[in-house]
Amino acid sequence: MENTHNYLCYHYCSVDTFTKIIGNSTIRLSNPYKMNDTQEYKWLLNLLPEIIEEYTSKIEDVEEKQKYIDFYVNTCKEIFEDYYQEEEPPYIACFSKKGDILSQWRSYADNSRGVSIGFSLEVLAHHQSLEFINVNYDIQEQKNLLLDALKKTGLENPESLDFHRMKHMFTAATNVLDNILDKSIYSKNPAFKEEKEVRLIYTPNTYALPNSQLMISDIQFRNDNEKLISYYELDFSKIKTNVIKEIYIGSNSKLNDNDLKLFLKKHGYSLKELEIFPSSSTYR
């Protein structure tokens, strides 16, 4: 994986969200099941049938081959739908490598009326429970990741597969899913490639030494159309001026420059250390 720690990445948001991030010095880590991409966190499962079909193509016994397809495809999907979606997933905050992308303004920054905030990955990566990973949009690379995940769980050479040696199917399928989902959290549909996404990933209930500069809240909930959505908050208040380094203003923004500067100053930001840029993306 490319090292992402030595440059800024950008979080596109509305003005309302921007004022909360700056005012509270927090950023939300969201439940991937509740995001706008319906295939979030399970994208690699879509590639599983093709991989298994290709991997078992040398098996001459049709019934034996079908058993493997059923196990790796059907059983895994059933367990995911019946069990995994009830479990607490890794939580993510989404960023882009670029601070001024038209599609991002349209999708995530209130039709370019919002802002994009430049965060220092090098500083945020200091918390042991957090990991930054570039999103992978390449289908062939994703297939290779999926195949590696399957091999880690004992997928044998296709010429010597023996279904009868596979015991405890639920446990085996669960191990398969663990490895697939571990890769799927940073794999995404190529249709989203223009977003150039980088993800901040937090896995709850993992042991980590306390960090005196960055703190992660207990689980929180918000109401969204009468549904409860879980999330965590990352508090960077103690080092906020080292975390936020740039701000881009959307081309349709109504933010007044002077009001913005007064707002940033009130919350402890020096304009000598924090740069503000207008978006060059002309958009109505």
PDB file of N, CA, C and O in Angstrom, residues 36-103:
ATOM      1  N   ASN A  36     -23.810   5.979   1.364  1.00  0.00           N
ATOM      2  CA  ASN A  36     -24.582   6.131   0.129  1.00  0.00           C
ATOM      3  C   ASN A  36     -24.317   5.022  -0.887  1.00  0.00           C
ATOM      4  O   ASN A  36     -25.133   4.797  -1.772  1.00  0.00           O
ATOM      5  N   ASP A  37     -23.208   4.327  -0.791  1.00  0.00           N
ATOM      6  CA  ASP A  37     -22.911   3.210  -1.685  1.00  0.00           C
ATOM      7  C   ASP A  37     -23.503   1.942  -1.068  1.00  0.00           C
ATOM      8  O   ASP A  37     -23.055   1.476  -0.020  1.00  0.00           O
ATOM      9  N   THR A  38     -24.496   1.351  -1.731  1.00  0.00           N
ATOM     10  CA  THR A  38     -25.182   0.183  -1.170  1.00  0.00           C
ATOM     11  C   THR A  38     -24.277  -1.043  -1.080  1.00  0.00           C
ATOM     12  O   THR A  38     -24.594  -1.985  -0.355  1.00  0.00           O
ATOM     13  N   GLN A  39     -23.158  -1.021  -1.808  1.00  0.00           N
ATOM     14  CA  GLN A  39     -22.233  -2.150  -1.774  1.00  0.00           C
ATOM     15  C   GLN A  39     -21.065  -1.922  -0.819  1.00  0.00           C
ATOM     16  O   GLN A  39     -20.110  -2.694  -0.799  1.00  0.00           O
ATOM     17  N   GLU A  40     -21.158  -0.865  -0.016  1.00  0.00           N
ATOM     18  CA  GLU A  40     -20.081  -0.548   0.925  1.00  0.00           C
ATOM     19  C   GLU A  40     -19.807  -1.720   1.858  1.00  0.00           C
ATOM     20  O   GLU A  40     -20.735  -2.315   2.411  1.00  0.00           O
ATOM     21  N   TYR A  41     -18.539  -2.041   2.003  1.00  0.00           N
ATOM     22  CA  TYR A  41     -18.036  -3.083   2.904  1.00  0.00           C
ATOM     23  C   TYR A  41     -18.282  -4.511   2.406  1.00  0.00           C
ATOM     24  O   TYR A  41     -17.811  -5.474   2.999  1.00  0.00           O
ATOM     25  N   LYS A  42     -19.015  -4.670   1.324  1.00  0.00           N
ATOM     26  CA  LYS A  42     -19.250  -6.022   0.817  1.00  0.00           C
ATOM     27  C   LYS A  42     -18.948  -6.127  -0.682  1.00  0.00           C
ATOM     28  O   LYS A  42     -19.380  -7.076  -1.333  1.00  0.00           O
ATOM     29  N   TRP A  43     -18.193  -5.148  -1.189  1.00  0.00           N
ATOM     30  CA  TRP A  43     -17.942  -5.112  -2.624  1.00  0.00           C
ATOM     31  C   TRP A  43     -17.258  -6.381  -3.121  1.00  0.00           C
ATOM     32  O   TRP A  43     -17.622  -6.934  -4.155  1.00  0.00           O
ATOM     33  N   LEU A  44     -16.272  -6.893  -2.386  1.00  0.00           N
ATOM     34  CA  LEU A  44     -15.535  -8.073  -2.848  1.00  0.00           C
ATOM     35  C   LEU A  44     -16.420  -9.312  -2.917  1.00  0.00           C
ATOM     36  O   LEU A  44     -16.130 -10.229  -3.696  1.00  0.00           O
ATOM     37  N   LEU A  45     -17.478  -9.351  -2.127  1.00  0.00           N
ATOM     38  CA  LEU A  45     -18.388 -10.498  -2.209  1.00  0.00           C
ATOM     39  C   LEU A  45     -19.027 -10.603  -3.586  1.00  0.00           C
ATOM     40  O   LEU A  45     -19.392 -11.688  -4.034  1.00  0.00           O
ATOM     41  N   ASN A  46     -19.155  -9.474  -4.288  1.00  0.00           N
ATOM     42  CA  ASN A  46     -19.705  -9.499  -5.644  1.00  0.00           C
ATOM     43  C   ASN A  46     -18.785 -10.221  -6.621  1.00  0.00           C
ATOM     44  O   ASN A  46     -19.240 -10.753  -7.633  1.00  0.00           O
ATOM     45  N   LEU A  47     -17.486 -10.211  -6.325  1.00  0.00           N
ATOM     46  CA  LEU A  47     -16.510 -10.843  -7.210  1.00  0.00           C
ATOM     47  C   LEU A  47     -16.284 -12.311  -6.874  1.00  0.00           C
ATOM     48  O   LEU A  47     -15.623 -13.033  -7.625  1.00  0.00           O
ATOM     49  N   LEU A  48     -16.832 -12.753  -5.749  1.00  0.00           N
ATOM     50  CA  LEU A  48     -16.576 -14.116  -5.278  1.00  0.00           C
ATOM     51  C   LEU A  48     -17.022 -15.197  -6.264  1.00  0.00           C
ATOM     52  O   LEU A  48     -16.256 -16.143  -6.518  1.00  0.00           O
ATOM     53  N   PRO A  49     -18.228 -15.133  -6.850  1.00  0.00           N
ATOM     54  CA  PRO A  49     -18.633 -16.193  -7.792  1.00  0.00           C
ATOM     55  C   PRO A  49     -17.661 -16.366  -8.951  1.00  0.00           C
ATOM     56  O   PRO A  49     -17.316 -17.493  -9.322  1.00  0.00           O
ATOM     57  N   GLU A  50     -17.218 -15.241  -9.520  1.00  0.00           N
ATOM     58  CA  GLU A  50     -16.293 -15.321 -10.660  1.00  0.00           C
ATOM     59  C   GLU A  50     -14.965 -15.939 -10.254  1.00  0.00           C
ATOM     60  O   GLU A  50     -14.408 -16.779 -10.981  1.00  0.00           O
ATOM     61  N   ILE A  51     -14.450 -15.547  -9.102  1.00  0.00           N
ATOM     62  CA  ILE A  51     -13.165 -16.084  -8.639  1.00  0.00           C
ATOM     63  C   ILE A  51     -13.257 -17.576  -8.386  1.00  0.00           C
ATOM     64  O   ILE A  51     -12.387 -18.358  -8.797  1.00  0.00           O
ATOM     65  N   ILE A  52     -14.313 -18.006  -7.700  1.00  0.00           N
ATOM     66  CA  ILE A  52     -14.467 -19.435  -7.389  1.00  0.00           C
ATOM     67  C   ILE A  52     -14.695 -20.246  -8.658  1.00  0.00           C
ATOM     68  O   ILE A  52     -14.143 -21.347  -8.822  1.00  0.00           O
ATOM     69  N   GLU A  53     -15.487 -19.716  -9.581  1.00  0.00           N
ATOM     70  CA  GLU A  53     -15.717 -20.405 -10.857  1.00  0.00           C
ATOM     71  C   GLU A  53     -14.400 -20.615 -11.601  1.00  0.00           C
ATOM     72  O   GLU A  53     -14.121 -21.703 -12.117  1.00  0.00           O
ATOM     73  N   GLU A  54     -13.589 -19.583 -11.632  1.00  0.00           N
ATOM     74  CA  GLU A  54     -12.291 -19.670 -12.315  1.00  0.00           C
ATOM     75  C   GLU A  54     -11.333 -20.601 -11.578  1.00  0.00           C
ATOM     76  O   GLU A  54     -10.638 -21.408 -12.196  1.00  0.00           O
ATOM     77  N   TYR A  55     -11.338 -20.515 -10.247  1.00  0.00           N
ATOM     78  CA  TYR A  55     -10.386 -21.287  -9.457  1.00  0.00           C
ATOM     79  C   TYR A  55     -10.698 -22.774  -9.489  1.00  0.00           C
ATOM     80  O   TYR A  55      -9.793 -23.606  -9.381  1.00  0.00           O
ATOM     81  N   THR A  56     -11.980 -23.124  -9.616  1.00  0.00           N
ATOM     82  CA  THR A  56     -12.373 -24.535  -9.616  1.00  0.00           C
ATOM     83  C   THR A  56     -12.579 -25.090 -11.026  1.00  0.00           C
ATOM     84  O   THR A  56     -13.103 -26.189 -11.194  1.00  0.00           O
ATOM     85  N   SER A  57     -12.162 -24.359 -12.045  1.00  0.00           N
ATOM     86  CA  SER A  57     -12.429 -24.754 -13.428  1.00  0.00           C
ATOM     87  C   SER A  57     -11.761 -26.071 -13.812  1.00  0.00           C
ATOM     88  O   SER A  57     -12.201 -26.746 -14.746  1.00  0.00           O
ATOM     89  N   LYS A  58     -10.708 -26.465 -13.076  1.00  0.00           N
ATOM     90  CA  LYS A  58      -9.999 -27.706 -13.403  1.00  0.00           C
ATOM     91  C   LYS A  58     -10.605 -28.944 -12.748  1.00  0.00           C
ATOM     92  O   LYS A  58     -10.147 -30.058 -12.972  1.00  0.00           O
ATOM     93  N   ILE A  59     -11.626 -28.745 -11.921  1.00  0.00           N
ATOM     94  CA  ILE A  59     -12.271 -29.893 -11.285  1.00  0.00           C
ATOM     95  C   ILE A  59     -13.227 -30.542 -12.285  1.00  0.00           C
ATOM     96  O   ILE A  59     -14.155 -29.908 -12.777  1.00  0.00           O
ATOM     97  N   GLU A  60     -12.991 -31.803 -12.588  1.00  0.00           N
ATOM     98  CA  GLU A  60     -13.800 -32.498 -13.594  1.00  0.00           C
ATOM     99  C   GLU A  60     -15.127 -32.981 -13.026  1.00  0.00           C
ATOM    100  O   GLU A  60     -16.127 -33.041 -13.740  1.00  0.00           O
ATOM    101  N   ASP A  61     -15.142 -33.331 -11.751  1.00  0.00           N
ATOM    102  CA  ASP A  61     -16.364 -33.819 -11.120  1.00  0.00           C
ATOM    103  C   ASP A  61     -17.318 -32.633 -10.900  1.00  0.00           C
ATOM    104  O   ASP A  61     -17.058 -31.752 -10.074  1.00  0.00           O
ATOM    105  N   VAL A  62     -18.423 -32.612 -11.650  1.00  0.00           N
ATOM    106  CA  VAL A  62     -19.342 -31.484 -11.613  1.00  0.00           C
ATOM    107  C   VAL A  62     -19.952 -31.302 -10.225  1.00  0.00           C
ATOM    108  O   VAL A  62     -20.073 -30.178  -9.727  1.00  0.00           O
ATOM    109  N   GLU A  63     -20.327 -32.414  -9.585  1.00  0.00           N
ATOM    110  CA  GLU A  63     -20.934 -32.331  -8.256  1.00  0.00           C
ATOM    111  C   GLU A  63     -19.945 -31.795  -7.227  1.00  0.00           C
ATOM    112  O   GLU A  63     -20.295 -30.987  -6.363  1.00  0.00           O
ATOM    113  N   GLU A  64     -18.714 -32.266  -7.319  1.00  0.00           N
ATOM    114  CA  GLU A  64     -17.692 -31.809  -6.383  1.00  0.00           C
ATOM    115  C   GLU A  64     -17.417 -30.314  -6.561  1.00  0.00           C
ATOM    116  O   GLU A  64     -17.279 -29.564  -5.596  1.00  0.00           O
ATOM    117  N   LYS A  65     -17.366 -29.900  -7.811  1.00  0.00           N
ATOM    118  CA  LYS A  65     -17.149 -28.486  -8.118  1.00  0.00           C
ATOM    119  C   LYS A  65     -18.287 -27.635  -7.557  1.00  0.00           C
ATOM    120  O   LYS A  65     -18.052 -26.582  -6.964  1.00  0.00           O
ATOM    121  N   GLN A  66     -19.524 -28.099  -7.709  1.00  0.00           N
ATOM    122  CA  GLN A  66     -20.673 -27.341  -7.247  1.00  0.00           C
ATOM    123  C   GLN A  66     -20.676 -27.201  -5.727  1.00  0.00           C
ATOM    124  O   GLN A  66     -21.113 -26.180  -5.184  1.00  0.00           O
ATOM    125  N   LYS A  67     -20.161 -28.215  -5.036  1.00  0.00           N
ATOM    126  CA  LYS A  67     -20.077 -28.130  -3.581  1.00  0.00           C
ATOM    127  C   LYS A  67     -19.192 -26.963  -3.159  1.00  0.00           C
ATOM    128  O   LYS A  67     -19.501 -26.246  -2.210  1.00  0.00           O
ATOM    129  N   TYR A  68     -18.073 -26.781  -3.855  1.00  0.00           N
ATOM    130  CA  TYR A  68     -17.178 -25.665  -3.527  1.00  0.00           C
ATOM    131  C   TYR A  68     -17.813 -24.326  -3.846  1.00  0.00           C
ATOM    132  O   TYR A  68     -17.695 -23.369  -3.085  1.00  0.00           O
ATOM    133  N   ILE A  69     -18.505 -24.264  -4.974  1.00  0.00           N
ATOM    134  CA  ILE A  69     -19.167 -23.020  -5.341  1.00  0.00           C
ATOM    135  C   ILE A  69     -20.243 -22.682  -4.306  1.00  0.00           C
ATOM    136  O   ILE A  69     -20.354 -21.540  -3.853  1.00  0.00           O
ATOM    137  N   ASP A  70     -21.014 -23.686  -3.927  1.00  0.00           N
ATOM    138  CA  ASP A  70     -22.068 -23.466  -2.930  1.00  0.00           C
ATOM    139  C   ASP A  70     -21.478 -23.008  -1.609  1.00  0.00           C
ATOM    140  O   ASP A  70     -22.003 -22.099  -0.958  1.00  0.00           O
ATOM    141  N   PHE A  71     -20.381 -23.644  -1.212  1.00  0.00           N
ATOM    142  CA  PHE A  71     -19.779 -23.303   0.076  1.00  0.00           C
ATOM    143  C   PHE A  71     -19.225 -21.890   0.071  1.00  0.00           C
ATOM    144  O   PHE A  71     -19.569 -21.063   0.919  1.00  0.00           O
ATOM    145  N   TYR A  72     -18.375 -21.589  -0.886  1.00  0.00           N
ATOM    146  CA  TYR A  72     -17.690 -20.296  -0.879  1.00  0.00           C
ATOM    147  C   TYR A  72     -18.597 -19.137  -1.287  1.00  0.00           C
ATOM    148  O   TYR A  72     -18.392 -18.011  -0.851  1.00  0.00           O
ATOM    149  N   VAL A  73     -19.586 -19.399  -2.106  1.00  0.00           N
ATOM    150  CA  VAL A  73     -20.450 -18.314  -2.566  1.00  0.00           C
ATOM    151  C   VAL A  73     -21.730 -18.245  -1.738  1.00  0.00           C
ATOM    152  O   VAL A  73     -21.987 -17.250  -1.046  1.00  0.00           O
ATOM    153  N   ASN A  74     -22.514 -19.287  -1.775  1.00  0.00           N
ATOM    154  CA  ASN A  74     -23.826 -19.237  -1.121  1.00  0.00           C
ATOM    155  C   ASN A  74     -23.723 -19.184   0.394  1.00  0.00           C
ATOM    156  O   ASN A  74     -24.375 -18.351   1.046  1.00  0.00           O
ATOM    157  N   THR A  75     -22.903 -20.068   0.978  1.00  0.00           N
ATOM    158  CA  THR A  75     -22.793 -20.101   2.434  1.00  0.00           C
ATOM    159  C   THR A  75     -22.234 -18.796   2.974  1.00  0.00           C
ATOM    160  O   THR A  75     -22.732 -18.256   3.971  1.00  0.00           O
ATOM    161  N   CYS A  76     -21.212 -18.266   2.324  1.00  0.00           N
ATOM    162  CA  CYS A  76     -20.617 -17.005   2.785  1.00  0.00           C
ATOM    163  C   CYS A  76     -21.631 -15.865   2.728  1.00  0.00           C
ATOM    164  O   CYS A  76     -21.732 -15.057   3.654  1.00  0.00           O
ATOM    165  N   LYS A  77     -22.375 -15.780   1.641  1.00  0.00           N
ATOM    166  CA  LYS A  77     -23.352 -14.702   1.515  1.00  0.00           C
ATOM    167  C   LYS A  77     -24.482 -14.845   2.529  1.00  0.00           C
ATOM    168  O   LYS A  77     -24.952 -13.855   3.088  1.00  0.00           O
ATOM    169  N   GLU A  78     -24.902 -16.089   2.760  1.00  0.00           N
ATOM    170  CA  GLU A  78     -25.970 -16.296   3.740  1.00  0.00           C
ATOM    171  C   GLU A  78     -25.520 -15.895   5.140  1.00  0.00           C
ATOM    172  O   GLU A  78     -26.258 -15.243   5.884  1.00  0.00           O
ATOM    173  N   ILE A  79     -24.307 -16.281   5.497  1.00  0.00           N
ATOM    174  CA  ILE A  79     -23.799 -15.932   6.828  1.00  0.00           C
ATOM    175  C   ILE A  79     -23.629 -14.424   6.945  1.00  0.00           C
ATOM    176  O   ILE A  79     -23.946 -13.826   7.979  1.00  0.00           O
ATOM    177  N   PHE A  80     -23.146 -13.780   5.884  1.00  0.00           N
ATOM    178  CA  PHE A  80     -22.982 -12.329   5.916  1.00  0.00           C
ATOM    179  C   PHE A  80     -24.332 -11.638   6.143  1.00  0.00           C
ATOM    180  O   PHE A  80     -24.461 -10.751   6.983  1.00  0.00           O
ATOM    181  N   GLU A  81     -25.342 -12.055   5.393  1.00  0.00           N
ATOM    182  CA  GLU A  81     -26.653 -11.406   5.483  1.00  0.00           C
ATOM    183  C   GLU A  81     -27.355 -11.715   6.802  1.00  0.00           C
ATOM    184  O   GLU A  81     -28.056 -10.864   7.355  1.00  0.00           O
ATOM    185  N   ASP A  82     -27.166 -12.943   7.316  1.00  0.00           N
ATOM    186  CA  ASP A  82     -27.899 -13.347   8.519  1.00  0.00           C
ATOM    187  C   ASP A  82     -27.173 -13.002   9.812  1.00  0.00           C
ATOM    188  O   ASP A  82     -27.800 -12.881  10.869  1.00  0.00           O
ATOM    189  N   TYR A  83     -25.844 -12.878   9.723  1.00  0.00           N
ATOM    190  CA  TYR A  83     -25.066 -12.744  10.962  1.00  0.00           C
ATOM    191  C   TYR A  83     -24.193 -11.500  10.981  1.00  0.00           C
ATOM    192  O   TYR A  83     -24.245 -10.700  11.912  1.00  0.00           O
ATOM    193  N   TYR A  84     -23.418 -11.290   9.924  1.00  0.00           N
ATOM    194  CA  TYR A  84     -22.423 -10.219   9.956  1.00  0.00           C
ATOM    195  C   TYR A  84     -23.037  -8.838   9.989  1.00  0.00           C
ATOM    196  O   TYR A  84     -22.483  -7.928  10.608  1.00  0.00           O
ATOM    197  N   GLN A  85     -24.171  -8.651   9.326  1.00  0.00           N
ATOM    198  CA  GLN A  85     -24.770  -7.325   9.314  1.00  0.00           C
ATOM    199  C   GLN A  85     -25.359  -6.957  10.672  1.00  0.00           C
ATOM    200  O   GLN A  85     -25.747  -5.808  10.889  1.00  0.00           O
ATOM    201  N   GLU A  86     -25.416  -7.931  11.578  1.00  0.00           N
ATOM    202  CA  GLU A  86     -25.853  -7.635  12.938  1.00  0.00           C
ATOM    203  C   GLU A  86     -24.657  -7.310  13.830  1.00  0.00           C
ATOM    204  O   GLU A  86     -24.821  -6.842  14.957  1.00  0.00           O
ATOM    205  N   GLU A  87     -23.442  -7.571  13.353  1.00  0.00           N
ATOM    206  CA  GLU A  87     -22.233  -7.317  14.121  1.00  0.00           C
ATOM    207  C   GLU A  87     -21.756  -5.875  13.906  1.00  0.00           C
ATOM    208  O   GLU A  87     -22.092  -5.232  12.905  1.00  0.00           O
ATOM    209  N   GLU A  88     -20.944  -5.381  14.822  1.00  0.00           N
ATOM    210  CA  GLU A  88     -20.419  -4.026  14.678  1.00  0.00           C
ATOM    211  C   GLU A  88     -19.245  -4.038  13.703  1.00  0.00           C
ATOM    212  O   GLU A  88     -18.259  -4.736  13.919  1.00  0.00           O
ATOM    213  N   PRO A  89     -19.337  -3.276  12.621  1.00  0.00           N
ATOM    214  CA  PRO A  89     -18.286  -3.286  11.598  1.00  0.00           C
ATOM    215  C   PRO A  89     -17.170  -2.315  11.956  1.00  0.00           C
ATOM    216  O   PRO A  89     -17.261  -1.576  12.941  1.00  0.00           O
ATOM    217  N   PRO A  90     -16.094  -2.285  11.159  1.00  0.00           N
ATOM    218  CA  PRO A  90     -15.159  -1.160  11.270  1.00  0.00           C
ATOM    219  C   PRO A  90     -15.890   0.123  10.885  1.00  0.00           C
ATOM    220  O   PRO A  90     -16.809   0.099  10.058  1.00  0.00           O
ATOM    221  N   TYR A  91     -15.498   1.228  11.478  1.00  0.00           N
ATOM    222  CA  TYR A  91     -16.115   2.521  11.179  1.00  0.00           C
ATOM    223  C   TYR A  91     -15.130   3.366  10.384  1.00  0.00           C
ATOM    224  O   TYR A  91     -13.909   3.241  10.569  1.00  0.00           O
ATOM    225  N   ILE A  92     -15.640   4.205   9.497  1.00  0.00           N
ATOM    226  CA  ILE A  92     -14.750   4.920   8.592  1.00  0.00           C
ATOM    227  C   ILE A  92     -15.101   6.398   8.484  1.00  0.00           C
ATOM    228  O   ILE A  92     -16.255   6.802   8.659  1.00  0.00           O
ATOM    229  N   ALA A  93     -14.078   7.201   8.222  1.00  0.00           N
ATOM    230  CA  ALA A  93     -14.250   8.586   7.794  1.00  0.00           C
ATOM    231  C   ALA A  93     -13.634   8.687   6.404  1.00  0.00           C
ATOM    232  O   ALA A  93     -12.557   8.136   6.156  1.00  0.00           O
ATOM    233  N   CYS A  94     -14.319   9.363   5.516  1.00  0.00           N
ATOM    234  CA  CYS A  94     -13.911   9.392   4.117  1.00  0.00           C
ATOM    235  C   CYS A  94     -13.252  10.717   3.748  1.00  0.00           C
ATOM    236  O   CYS A  94     -13.764  11.796   4.084  1.00  0.00           O
ATOM    237  N   PHE A  95     -12.136  10.616   3.039  1.00  0.00           N
ATOM    238  CA  PHE A  95     -11.378  11.770   2.577  1.00  0.00           C
ATOM    239  C   PHE A  95     -11.037  11.571   1.102  1.00  0.00           C
ATOM    240  O   PHE A  95     -11.208  10.484   0.551  1.00  0.00           O
ATOM    241  N   SER A  96     -10.551  12.619   0.490  1.00  0.00           N
ATOM    242  CA  SER A  96     -10.061  12.541  -0.882  1.00  0.00           C
ATOM    243  C   SER A  96      -8.624  13.044  -0.928  1.00  0.00           C
ATOM    244  O   SER A  96      -8.216  13.869  -0.118  1.00  0.00           O
ATOM    245  N   LYS A  97      -7.865  12.531  -1.881  1.00  0.00           N
ATOM    246  CA  LYS A  97      -6.484  12.996  -2.049  1.00  0.00           C
ATOM    247  C   LYS A  97      -6.429  14.419  -2.606  1.00  0.00           C
ATOM    248  O   LYS A  97      -5.393  15.076  -2.508  1.00  0.00           O
ATOM    249  N   LYS A  98      -7.535  14.871  -3.195  1.00  0.00           N
ATOM    250  CA  LYS A  98      -7.572  16.194  -3.804  1.00  0.00           C
ATOM    251  C   LYS A  98      -8.648  17.053  -3.146  1.00  0.00           C
ATOM    252  O   LYS A  98      -9.732  16.571  -2.809  1.00  0.00           O
ATOM    253  N   GLY A  99      -8.351  18.341  -3.003  1.00  0.00           N
ATOM    254  CA  GLY A  99      -9.261  19.226  -2.293  1.00  0.00           C
ATOM    255  C   GLY A  99     -10.244  19.971  -3.159  1.00  0.00           C
ATOM    256  O   GLY A  99     -11.071  20.728  -2.634  1.00  0.00           O
ATOM    257  N   ASP A 100     -10.173  19.781  -4.472  1.00  0.00           N
ATOM    258  CA  ASP A 100     -11.028  20.572  -5.354  1.00  0.00           C
ATOM    259  C   ASP A 100     -11.465  19.723  -6.550  1.00  0.00           C
ATOM    260  O   ASP A 100     -11.013  19.927  -7.679  1.00  0.00           O
ATOM    261  N   ILE A 101     -12.352  18.754  -6.292  1.00  0.00           N
ATOM    262  CA  ILE A 101     -12.848  17.845  -7.323  1.00  0.00           C
ATOM    263  C   ILE A 101     -14.342  18.084  -7.511  1.00  0.00           C
ATOM    264  O   ILE A 101     -15.119  18.016  -6.552  1.00  0.00           O
ATOM    265  N   LEU A 102     -14.761  18.348  -8.746  1.00  0.00           N
ATOM    266  CA  LEU A 102     -16.141  18.737  -9.016  1.00  0.00           C
ATOM    267  C   LEU A 102     -17.143  17.691  -8.523  1.00  0.00           C
ATOM    268  O   LEU A 102     -18.161  18.027  -7.914  1.00  0.00           O
ATOM    269  N   SER A 103     -16.873  16.409  -8.782  1.00  0.00           N
ATOM    270  CA  SER A 103     -17.819  15.368  -8.369  1.00  0.00           C
ATOM    271  C   SER A 103     -17.970  15.310  -6.852  1.00  0.00           C
ATOM    272  O   SER A 103     -19.055  15.014  -6.332  1.00  0.00           O
TER     273      SER A 103
END
